[in-house]
mmCIF file of C-alpha atoms in Angstrom:
data_model
loop_
_atom_site.group_PDB
_atom_site.id
_atom_site.type_symbol
_atom_site.label_atom_id
_atom_site.label_comp_id
_atom_site.label_asym_id
_atom_site.label_seq_id
_atom_site.Cartn_x
_atom_site.Cartn_y
_atom_site.Cartn_z
ATOM 1 C CA MET Y 1 21.957 -14.599 -6.451
ATOM 2 C CA LYS Y 2 23.492 -12.278 -3.858
ATOM 3 C CA GLY Y 3 25.341 -9.324 -5.338
ATOM 4 C CA LYS Y 4 24.300 -9.932 -8.927
ATOM 5 C CA LYS Y 5 21.236 -7.686 -8.950
ATOM 6 C CA THR Y 6 21.501 -4.557 -11.113
ATOM 7 C CA PHE Y 7 19.272 -1.489 -11.206
ATOM 8 C CA GLU Y 8 17.685 -2.864 -14.375
ATOM 9 C CA ASP Y 9 17.012 -6.185 -12.575
ATOM 10 C CA LEU Y 10 15.162 -4.229 -9.867
ATOM 11 C CA PHE Y 11 13.036 -2.639 -12.597
ATOM 12 C CA HIS Y 12 12.250 -6.069 -14.079
ATOM 13 C CA ASP Y 13 11.471 -7.517 -10.614
ATOM 14 C CA GLU Y 14 8.968 -4.746 -9.933
ATOM 15 C CA LEU Y 15 7.366 -5.296 -13.368
ATOM 16 C CA ARG Y 16 6.959 -9.038 -12.667
ATOM 17 C CA ASP Y 17 5.568 -8.323 -9.201
ATOM 18 C CA ILE Y 18 2.896 -5.884 -10.386
ATOM 19 C CA LEU Y 19 1.960 -8.065 -13.375
ATOM 20 C CA ASP Y 20 1.011 -10.800 -10.913
ATOM 21 C CA GLY Y 21 -0.625 -8.205 -8.632
ATOM 22 C CA GLU Y 22 -2.816 -6.876 -11.461
ATOM 23 C CA ARG Y 23 -3.817 -10.402 -12.491
ATOM 24 C CA GLN Y 24 -4.849 -11.153 -8.902
ATOM 25 C CA ILE Y 25 -6.842 -7.897 -8.836
ATOM 26 C CA THR Y 26 -8.810 -8.816 -11.989
ATOM 27 C CA LYS Y 27 -9.887 -12.002 -10.166
ATOM 28 C CA ALA Y 28 -10.794 -10.205 -6.926
ATOM 29 C CA LEU Y 29 -12.701 -7.242 -8.391
ATOM 30 C CA PRO Y 30 -15.744 -9.238 -9.606
ATOM 31 C CA LYS Y 31 -16.270 -10.521 -6.022
ATOM 32 C CA MET Y 32 -16.094 -6.964 -4.687
ATOM 33 C CA ILE Y 33 -18.509 -5.755 -7.394
ATOM 34 C CA LYS Y 34 -20.942 -8.537 -6.470
ATOM 35 C CA ALA Y 35 -20.704 -7.729 -2.746
ATOM 36 C CA ALA Y 36 -21.130 -3.944 -3.173
ATOM 37 C CA SER Y 37 -24.597 -2.468 -2.562
ATOM 38 C CA ASN Y 38 -24.056 1.160 -3.525
ATOM 39 C CA PRO Y 39 -24.667 1.502 -7.293
ATOM 40 C CA GLU Y 40 -21.962 4.156 -7.650
ATOM 41 C CA LEU Y 41 -19.446 1.893 -5.905
ATOM 42 C CA LYS Y 42 -20.381 -0.993 -8.235
ATOM 43 C CA GLU Y 43 -19.897 1.323 -11.209
ATOM 44 C CA ILE Y 44 -16.507 2.629 -10.007
ATOM 45 C CA LEU Y 45 -15.265 -0.937 -9.424
ATOM 46 C CA GLU Y 46 -16.549 -2.096 -12.827
ATOM 47 C CA LYS Y 47 -14.796 0.800 -14.526
ATOM 48 C CA HIS Y 48 -11.626 -0.078 -12.613
ATOM 49 C CA LEU Y 49 -11.833 -3.712 -13.716
ATOM 50 C CA SER Y 50 -11.723 -2.595 -17.316
ATOM 51 C CA GLU Y 51 -8.929 -0.088 -16.484
ATOM 52 C CA THR Y 52 -6.969 -2.921 -14.847
ATOM 53 C CA GLU Y 53 -7.241 -5.013 -18.008
ATOM 54 C CA GLY Y 54 -5.808 -2.048 -19.931
ATOM 55 C CA GLN Y 55 -3.017 -1.728 -17.355
ATOM 56 C CA ILE Y 56 -2.096 -5.387 -17.914
ATOM 57 C CA ASP Y 57 -1.934 -4.666 -21.669
ATOM 58 C CA ARG Y 58 0.438 -1.747 -20.944
ATOM 59 C CA LEU Y 59 2.614 -3.982 -18.774
ATOM 60 C CA GLU Y 60 2.762 -6.624 -21.526
ATOM 61 C CA LYS Y 61 3.815 -3.897 -23.943
ATOM 62 C CA ILE Y 62 6.623 -2.845 -21.571
ATOM 63 C CA PHE Y 63 7.853 -6.468 -21.256
ATOM 64 C CA SER Y 64 7.957 -6.535 -25.042
ATOM 65 C CA ILE Y 65 9.771 -3.151 -25.330
ATOM 66 C CA CYS Y 66 12.320 -4.315 -22.710
ATOM 67 C CA GLU Y 67 12.673 -7.633 -24.565
ATOM 68 C CA ILE Y 68 12.213 -9.711 -21.423
ATOM 69 C CA PRO Y 69 10.069 -12.848 -21.138
ATOM 70 C CA LEU Y 70 6.487 -12.182 -20.020
ATOM 71 C CA ARG Y 71 6.802 -13.860 -16.639
ATOM 72 C CA ALA Y 72 5.010 -12.794 -13.463
ATOM 73 C CA LYS Y 73 6.380 -13.191 -9.922
ATOM 74 C CA LYS Y 74 3.987 -13.991 -7.069
ATOM 75 C CA CYS Y 75 3.006 -10.679 -5.440
ATOM 76 C CA GLU Y 76 2.729 -11.604 -1.736
ATOM 77 C CA ALA Y 77 1.665 -8.102 -0.770
ATOM 78 C CA ILE Y 78 -1.374 -7.930 -3.072
ATOM 79 C CA GLN Y 79 -2.258 -11.460 -2.005
ATOM 80 C CA GLY Y 80 -2.236 -10.326 1.646
ATOM 81 C CA LEU Y 81 -4.278 -7.224 0.808
ATOM 82 C CA LEU Y 82 -6.882 -9.213 -1.117
ATOM 83 C CA GLU Y 83 -7.105 -11.876 1.605
ATOM 84 C CA GLU Y 84 -7.888 -9.162 4.151
ATOM 85 C CA GLY Y 85 -10.590 -7.866 1.805
ATOM 86 C CA GLU Y 86 -12.098 -11.348 1.372
ATOM 87 C CA THR Y 87 -12.192 -11.883 5.140
ATOM 88 C CA LEU Y 88 -14.124 -8.638 5.444
ATOM 89 C CA LEU Y 89 -16.638 -9.699 2.761
ATOM 90 C CA SER Y 90 -17.183 -13.013 4.551
ATOM 91 C CA GLU Y 91 -18.012 -11.148 7.767
ATOM 92 C CA CYS Y 92 -20.466 -8.575 6.328
ATOM 93 C CA GLU Y 93 -23.835 -8.825 4.717
ATOM 94 C CA PRO Y 94 -24.635 -6.282 1.966
ATOM 95 C CA SER Y 95 -24.915 -2.861 3.645
ATOM 96 C CA ALA Y 96 -23.347 0.589 3.653
ATOM 97 C CA THR Y 97 -21.017 -0.725 6.390
ATOM 98 C CA CYS Y 98 -19.813 -3.477 4.065
ATOM 99 C CA ASP Y 99 -19.396 -0.869 1.293
ATOM 100 C CA ALA Y 100 -17.286 1.280 3.640
ATOM 101 C CA GLY Y 101 -15.077 -1.761 4.239
ATOM 102 C CA ILE Y 102 -14.832 -2.488 0.492
ATOM 103 C CA ILE Y 103 -13.745 1.122 -0.116
ATOM 104 C CA ALA Y 104 -11.112 0.880 2.654
ATOM 105 C CA SER Y 105 -9.766 -2.379 1.148
ATOM 106 C CA ALA Y 106 -9.758 -0.999 -2.380
ATOM 107 C CA GLN Y 107 -7.864 2.110 -1.258
ATOM 108 C CA LYS Y 108 -5.141 -0.066 0.285
ATOM 109 C CA VAL Y 109 -4.761 -1.858 -3.053
ATOM 110 C CA GLU Y 110 -4.680 1.498 -4.890
ATOM 111 C CA HIS Y 111 -1.953 2.789 -2.585
ATOM 112 C CA TYR Y 112 0.131 -0.343 -3.155
ATOM 113 C CA GLU Y 113 -0.173 0.305 -6.872
ATOM 114 C CA ILE Y 114 0.559 4.030 -6.535
ATOM 115 C CA ALA Y 115 3.790 3.200 -4.658
ATOM 116 C CA THR Y 116 4.792 0.505 -7.163
ATOM 117 C CA TYR Y 117 3.974 2.421 -10.349
ATOM 118 C CA GLY Y 118 5.612 5.533 -8.855
ATOM 119 C CA THR Y 119 8.827 3.536 -8.359
ATOM 120 C CA LEU Y 120 8.555 1.886 -11.787
ATOM 121 C CA ARG Y 121 7.967 5.218 -13.554
ATOM 122 C CA THR Y 122 10.956 6.780 -11.760
ATOM 123 C CA PHE Y 123 13.200 3.763 -12.517
ATOM 124 C CA ALA Y 124 12.149 3.899 -16.200
ATOM 125 C CA GLU Y 125 12.975 7.629 -16.336
ATOM 126 C CA VAL Y 126 16.406 7.066 -14.748
ATOM 127 C CA LEU Y 127 17.090 4.232 -17.236
ATOM 128 C CA ASP Y 128 15.985 6.489 -20.151
ATOM 129 C CA PHE Y 129 13.195 4.060 -21.077
ATOM 130 C CA ASP Y 130 11.020 6.921 -22.312
ATOM 131 C CA GLU Y 131 8.169 4.947 -23.849
ATOM 132 C CA SER Y 132 7.871 2.682 -20.786
ATOM 133 C CA ALA Y 133 7.973 5.707 -18.482
ATOM 134 C CA LYS Y 134 5.086 7.252 -20.432
ATOM 135 C CA LEU Y 135 2.990 4.060 -20.235
ATOM 136 C CA LEU Y 136 3.710 3.736 -16.499
ATOM 137 C CA GLN Y 137 2.714 7.365 -15.914
ATOM 138 C CA GLU Y 138 -0.638 6.717 -17.659
ATOM 139 C CA THR Y 139 -1.344 3.829 -15.288
ATOM 140 C CA LEU Y 140 -0.147 5.824 -12.268
ATOM 141 C CA ASP Y 141 -2.615 8.598 -13.172
ATOM 142 C CA GLU Y 142 -5.462 6.065 -13.431
ATOM 143 C CA GLU Y 143 -4.600 4.613 -10.007
ATOM 144 C CA SER Y 144 -4.488 8.074 -8.412
ATOM 145 C CA ASP Y 145 -7.843 8.971 -10.014
ATOM 146 C CA MET Y 146 -9.349 5.719 -8.722
ATOM 147 C CA ASP Y 147 -8.141 6.515 -5.196
ATOM 148 C CA GLU Y 148 -9.678 10.004 -5.509
ATOM 149 C CA ARG Y 149 -13.015 8.581 -6.770
ATOM 150 C CA LEU Y 150 -13.110 6.201 -3.777
ATOM 151 C CA ASN Y 151 -12.229 9.039 -1.386
ATOM 152 C CA SER Y 152 -15.020 11.130 -2.709
ATOM 153 C CA LEU Y 153 -17.599 8.296 -2.579
ATOM 154 C CA SER Y 154 -16.540 7.341 0.967
ATOM 155 C CA ARG Y 155 -18.115 10.567 2.309
ATOM 156 C CA THR Y 156 -21.633 9.422 1.341
ATOM 157 C CA VAL Y 157 -21.043 5.759 2.189
ATOM 158 C CA ASN Y 158 -19.535 6.463 5.629
ATOM 159 C CA ALA Y 159 -22.498 8.688 6.543
ATOM 160 C CA GLU Y 160 -24.887 5.864 5.563
ATOM 161 C CA ALA Y 161 -22.802 3.330 7.514
ATOM 162 C CA LEU Y 162 -23.021 5.604 10.559
ATOM 163 C CA ASP Y 163 -26.832 5.700 10.223
ATOM 164 C CA GLU Y 164 -26.852 1.898 10.160
ATOM 165 C CA PHE Y 165 -24.694 1.902 13.307
ATOM 166 C CA HIS Y 166 -27.127 4.206 15.139
ATOM 167 C CA GLU Y 167 -30.072 2.005 14.047
ATOM 168 C CA THR Y 168 -28.271 -1.020 15.547
ATOM 169 C CA GLU Y 169 -27.752 0.893 18.780
ATOM 170 C CA ALA Y 170 -31.353 2.153 18.958
ATOM 171 C CA MET E 14 -20.252 -13.361 12.224
ATOM 172 C CA LYS E 15 -21.981 -12.429 8.970
ATOM 173 C CA GLY E 16 -24.192 -9.376 9.213
ATOM 174 C CA LYS E 17 -23.186 -8.376 12.718
ATOM 175 C CA LYS E 18 -20.397 -5.970 11.799
ATOM 176 C CA THR E 19 -21.082 -2.304 12.539
ATOM 177 C CA PHE E 20 -19.230 0.792 11.358
ATOM 178 C CA GLU E 21 -17.570 0.983 14.779
ATOM 179 C CA ASP E 22 -16.462 -2.678 14.413
ATOM 180 C CA LEU E 23 -14.792 -1.749 11.109
ATOM 181 C CA PHE E 24 -12.928 1.038 12.922
ATOM 182 C CA HIS E 25 -11.786 -1.399 15.624
ATOM 183 C CA ASP E 26 -10.745 -4.005 12.993
ATOM 184 C CA GLU E 27 -8.573 -1.440 11.201
ATOM 185 C CA LEU E 28 -7.004 -0.405 14.538
ATOM 186 C CA ARG E 29 -6.140 -4.034 15.371
ATOM 187 C CA ASP E 30 -4.766 -4.584 11.869
ATOM 188 C CA ILE E 31 -2.438 -1.590 11.923
ATOM 189 C CA LEU E 32 -1.311 -2.271 15.518
ATOM 190 C CA ASP E 33 0.018 -5.621 14.306
ATOM 191 C CA GLY E 34 1.390 -3.978 11.166
ATOM 192 C CA GLU E 35 3.334 -1.374 13.174
ATOM 193 C CA ARG E 36 4.716 -4.062 15.492
ATOM 194 C CA GLN E 37 5.921 -6.047 12.459
ATOM 195 C CA ILE E 38 7.523 -2.880 11.064
ATOM 196 C CA THR E 39 9.496 -2.235 14.278
ATOM 197 C CA LYS E 40 10.986 -5.727 13.838
ATOM 198 C CA ALA E 41 11.758 -5.261 10.129
ATOM 199 C CA LEU E 42 13.256 -1.750 10.244
ATOM 200 C CA PRO E 43 16.483 -2.739 12.099
ATOM 201 C CA LYS E 44 17.256 -5.257 9.295
ATOM 202 C CA MET E 45 16.681 -2.573 6.658
ATOM 203 C CA ILE E 46 18.874 -0.101 8.599
ATOM 204 C CA LYS E 47 21.635 -2.717 8.814
ATOM 205 C CA ALA E 48 21.400 -3.475 5.063
ATOM 206 C CA ALA E 49 21.357 0.184 3.957
ATOM 207 C CA SER E 50 24.643 1.698 2.720
ATOM 208 C CA ASN E 51 23.654 5.332 2.176
ATOM 209 C CA PRO E 52 24.124 7.212 5.487
ATOM 210 C CA GLU E 53 21.112 9.443 4.837
ATOM 211 C CA LEU E 54 18.931 6.386 4.197
ATOM 212 C CA LYS E 55 20.141 4.802 7.457
ATOM 213 C CA GLU E 56 19.318 8.043 9.278
ATOM 214 C CA ILE E 57 15.826 8.332 7.742
ATOM 215 C CA LEU E 58 15.033 4.710 8.644
ATOM 216 C CA GLU E 59 16.368 5.144 12.200
ATOM 217 C CA LYS E 60 14.244 8.249 12.664
ATOM 218 C CA HIS E 61 11.252 6.324 11.327
ATOM 219 C CA LEU E 62 11.854 3.468 13.767
ATOM 220 C CA SER E 63 11.533 5.892 16.632
ATOM 221 C CA GLU E 64 8.479 7.514 14.960
ATOM 222 C CA THR E 65 6.909 4.051 14.605
ATOM 223 C CA GLU E 66 7.346 3.435 18.332
ATOM 224 C CA GLY E 67 5.535 6.732 18.969
ATOM 225 C CA GLN E 68 2.791 5.668 16.533
ATOM 226 C CA ILE E 69 2.293 2.452 18.517
ATOM 227 C CA ASP E 70 1.961 4.558 21.697
ATOM 228 C CA ARG E 71 -0.723 6.659 19.939
ATOM 229 C CA LEU E 72 -2.580 3.500 18.865
ATOM 230 C CA GLU E 73 -2.470 2.164 22.440
ATOM 231 C CA LYS E 74 -3.903 5.471 23.629
ATOM 232 C CA ILE E 75 -6.763 5.160 21.087
ATOM 233 C CA PHE E 76 -7.536 1.594 22.264
ATOM 234 C CA SER E 77 -7.731 3.001 25.770
ATOM 235 C CA ILE E 78 -9.935 5.994 24.746
ATOM 236 C CA CYS E 79 -12.258 3.595 22.861
ATOM 237 C CA GLU E 80 -12.250 1.269 25.889
ATOM 238 C CA ILE E 81 -11.488 -1.794 23.795
ATOM 239 C CA PRO E 82 -8.984 -4.525 24.731
ATOM 240 C CA LEU E 83 -5.470 -3.939 23.358
ATOM 241 C CA ARG E 84 -5.524 -6.842 20.915
ATOM 242 C CA ALA E 85 -3.779 -6.907 17.537
ATOM 243 C CA LYS E 86 -5.008 -8.836 14.481
ATOM 244 C CA LYS E 87 -2.477 -10.411 12.107
ATOM 245 C CA CYS E 88 -1.847 -7.930 9.283
ATOM 246 C CA GLU E 89 -1.370 -10.194 6.242
ATOM 247 C CA ALA E 90 -0.700 -7.262 3.943
ATOM 248 C CA ILE E 91 2.232 -5.829 5.925
ATOM 249 C CA GLN E 92 3.560 -9.363 6.311
ATOM 250 C CA GLY E 93 3.496 -9.788 2.519
ATOM 251 C CA LEU E 94 5.137 -6.385 1.999
ATOM 252 C CA LEU E 95 7.897 -7.128 4.495
ATOM 253 C CA GLU E 96 8.505 -10.603 3.053
ATOM 254 C CA GLU E 97 9.018 -9.042 -0.381
ATOM 255 C CA GLY E 98 11.493 -6.609 1.194
ATOM 256 C CA GLU E 99 13.385 -9.431 2.925
ATOM 257 C CA THR E 100 13.640 -11.398 -0.322
ATOM 258 C CA LEU E 101 15.188 -8.332 -1.921
ATOM 259 C CA LEU E 102 17.731 -7.940 0.907
ATOM 260 C CA SER E 103 18.692 -11.611 0.544
ATOM 261 C CA GLU E 104 19.388 -11.065 -3.167
ATOM 262 C CA CYS E 105 21.475 -7.874 -2.920
ATOM 263 C CA GLU E 106 24.813 -7.064 -1.420
ATOM 264 C CA PRO E 107 25.251 -3.565 0.078
ATOM 265 C CA SER E 108 25.154 -1.077 -2.814
ATOM 266 C CA ALA E 109 23.192 1.877 -4.168
ATOM 267 C CA THR E 110 21.102 -0.698 -6.099
ATOM 268 C CA CYS E 111 20.191 -2.421 -2.841
ATOM 269 C CA ASP E 112 19.401 1.012 -1.319
ATOM 270 C CA ALA E 113 17.102 1.792 -4.288
ATOM 271 C CA GLY E 114 15.284 -1.482 -3.564
ATOM 272 C CA ILE E 115 15.043 -0.696 0.163
ATOM 273 C CA ILE E 116 13.504 2.703 -0.678
ATOM 274 C CA ALA E 117 10.984 1.083 -3.055
ATOM 275 C CA SER E 118 10.015 -1.445 -0.340
ATOM 276 C CA ALA E 119 9.753 1.197 2.344
ATOM 277 C CA GLN E 120 7.524 3.357 0.132
ATOM 278 C CA LYS E 121 5.123 0.445 -0.363
ATOM 279 C CA VAL E 122 4.888 0.079 3.412
ATOM 280 C CA GLU E 123 4.347 3.850 3.790
ATOM 281 C CA HIS E 124 1.546 3.791 1.225
ATOM 282 C CA TYR E 125 -0.159 0.923 3.044
ATOM 283 C CA GLU E 126 -0.021 3.022 6.182
ATOM 284 C CA ILE E 127 -1.193 6.191 4.416
ATOM 285 C CA ALA E 128 -4.257 4.307 3.099
ATOM 286 C CA THR E 129 -4.977 2.723 6.500
ATOM 287 C CA TYR E 130 -4.475 5.828 8.642
ATOM 288 C CA GLY E 131 -6.446 7.879 6.076
ATOM 289 C CA THR E 132 -9.385 5.482 6.482
ATOM 290 C CA LEU E 133 -8.997 5.357 10.280
ATOM 291 C CA ARG E 134 -8.856 9.160 10.582
ATOM 292 C CA THR E 135 -11.976 9.537 8.382
ATOM 293 C CA PHE E 136 -13.852 6.815 10.330
ATOM 294 C CA ALA E 137 -12.903 8.523 13.633
ATOM 295 C CA GLU E 138 -14.180 11.872 12.310
ATOM 296 C CA VAL E 139 -17.480 10.332 11.163
ATOM 297 C CA LEU E 140 -17.876 8.652 14.574
ATOM 298 C CA ASP E 141 -17.131 11.983 16.342
ATOM 299 C CA PHE E 142 -14.091 10.472 18.065
ATOM 300 C CA ASP E 143 -12.306 13.821 18.019
ATOM 301 C CA GLU E 144 -9.273 12.973 20.148
ATOM 302 C CA SER E 145 -8.630 9.735 18.216
ATOM 303 C CA ALA E 146 -9.036 11.567 14.895
ATOM 304 C CA LYS E 147 -6.400 14.092 16.034
ATOM 305 C CA LEU E 148 -3.942 11.348 17.036
ATOM 306 C CA LEU E 149 -4.515 9.490 13.755
ATOM 307 C CA GLN E 150 -3.950 12.684 11.770
ATOM 308 C CA GLU E 151 -0.586 13.177 13.539
ATOM 309 C CA THR E 152 0.517 9.690 12.481
ATOM 310 C CA LEU E 153 -0.838 10.177 8.959
ATOM 311 C CA ASP E 154 1.244 13.355 8.639
ATOM 312 C CA GLU E 155 4.369 11.490 9.789
ATOM 313 C CA GLU E 156 3.775 8.703 7.241
ATOM 314 C CA SER E 157 3.278 11.199 4.413
ATOM 315 C CA ASP E 158 6.462 13.060 5.458
ATOM 316 C CA MET E 159 8.385 9.768 5.524
ATOM 317 C CA ASP E 160 7.182 8.957 1.986
ATOM 318 C CA GLU E 161 8.268 12.437 0.879
ATOM 319 C CA ARG E 162 11.726 12.043 2.490
ATOM 320 C CA LEU E 163 12.178 8.712 0.687
ATOM 321 C CA ASN E 164 11.015 10.234 -2.600
ATOM 322 C CA SER E 165 13.502 12.991 -2.299
ATOM 323 C CA LEU E 166 16.420 10.683 -1.353
ATOM 324 C CA SER E 167 15.561 8.278 -4.204
ATOM 325 C CA ARG E 168 16.764 10.876 -6.745
ATOM 326 C CA THR E 169 20.373 10.619 -5.498
ATOM 327 C CA VAL E 170 20.256 6.890 -4.814
ATOM 328 C CA ASN E 171 18.755 5.984 -8.215
ATOM 329 C CA ALA E 172 21.451 7.998 -9.991
ATOM 330 C CA GLU E 173 24.132 6.107 -8.027
ATOM 331 C CA ALA E 174 22.421 2.779 -8.766
ATOM 332 C CA LEU E 175 22.441 3.661 -12.465
ATOM 333 C CA ASP E 176 26.202 4.336 -12.288
ATOM 334 C CA GLU E 177 26.680 0.885 -10.728
ATOM 335 C CA PHE E 178 24.590 -0.591 -13.563
ATOM 336 C CA HIS E 179 26.771 1.061 -16.208
ATOM 337 C CA GLU E 180 29.917 -0.183 -14.428
ATOM 338 C CA THR E 181 28.516 -3.748 -14.554
ATOM 339 C CA GLU E 182 27.812 -3.342 -18.265
ATOM 340 C CA ALA E 183 31.241 -1.833 -19.038
#
């Protein structure tokens, strides 16, 4: 309802949004793991699937601390991000090129989460929700680490994808 | 077509995706500027609108350097992000709370762009497209600066939004 939204409502809205986002991600990750060729990429994505499950547990804990019903709100942005990733998978056969695309997609998802958890952590701090702020910071650190792991792996994968490109040209 | 995508195709796909994304952003920013109450937020968003127009010019230049047709591809992710932002605007009347929501939305868009331009810049470097890599780095720097400006403004705006929240509660 126009005009009725408070700062705490914004905090709850963002929680509901990312709860749905994380649930969508747990469904999408197994497809990305299956499509990945590079063993290190598979391993990073598998680790992140289990991290994501832990992040959902943290979110559920925050809903409980805040005494609000555990209700998710459709996250259109993550849906759009994951749809773009699925289109890519449907257009590539297993290769370093496909892996490079999976990394690019996964980094977009990570950055969405970094922005959202950054906002949530800050909102929780401003609202003096210390325990929630701590839990959100833990997740934010995991998301930043995941982005860094993907960044670091992309160096090898991109070089291999370039080799594939030159083979196609030859 | 499955299996036919090369590393250079991935680069072109990302270019087409972000060209559409930037065009969508130039349409959304005026609504955010109109809805913003904080004068500094209005100013930051106005500056970013003009930056975004410059970023589109850079993208057009890269299409021309790469000798590929200037064709955008629907960016589902930015569409989802902007839809979430519009829903927020429809639920808030002008206030610091609404401004806090606008900042959160804008930071999600910035992070999408940081992830995309980061990938594009790296792909351009790997492909030895030096001039394109330079142009992409310039845009990436602008997006990171914009995120930093929003971060910094959010401190003031969140404090004001919290005051509004306490007034509602009182």
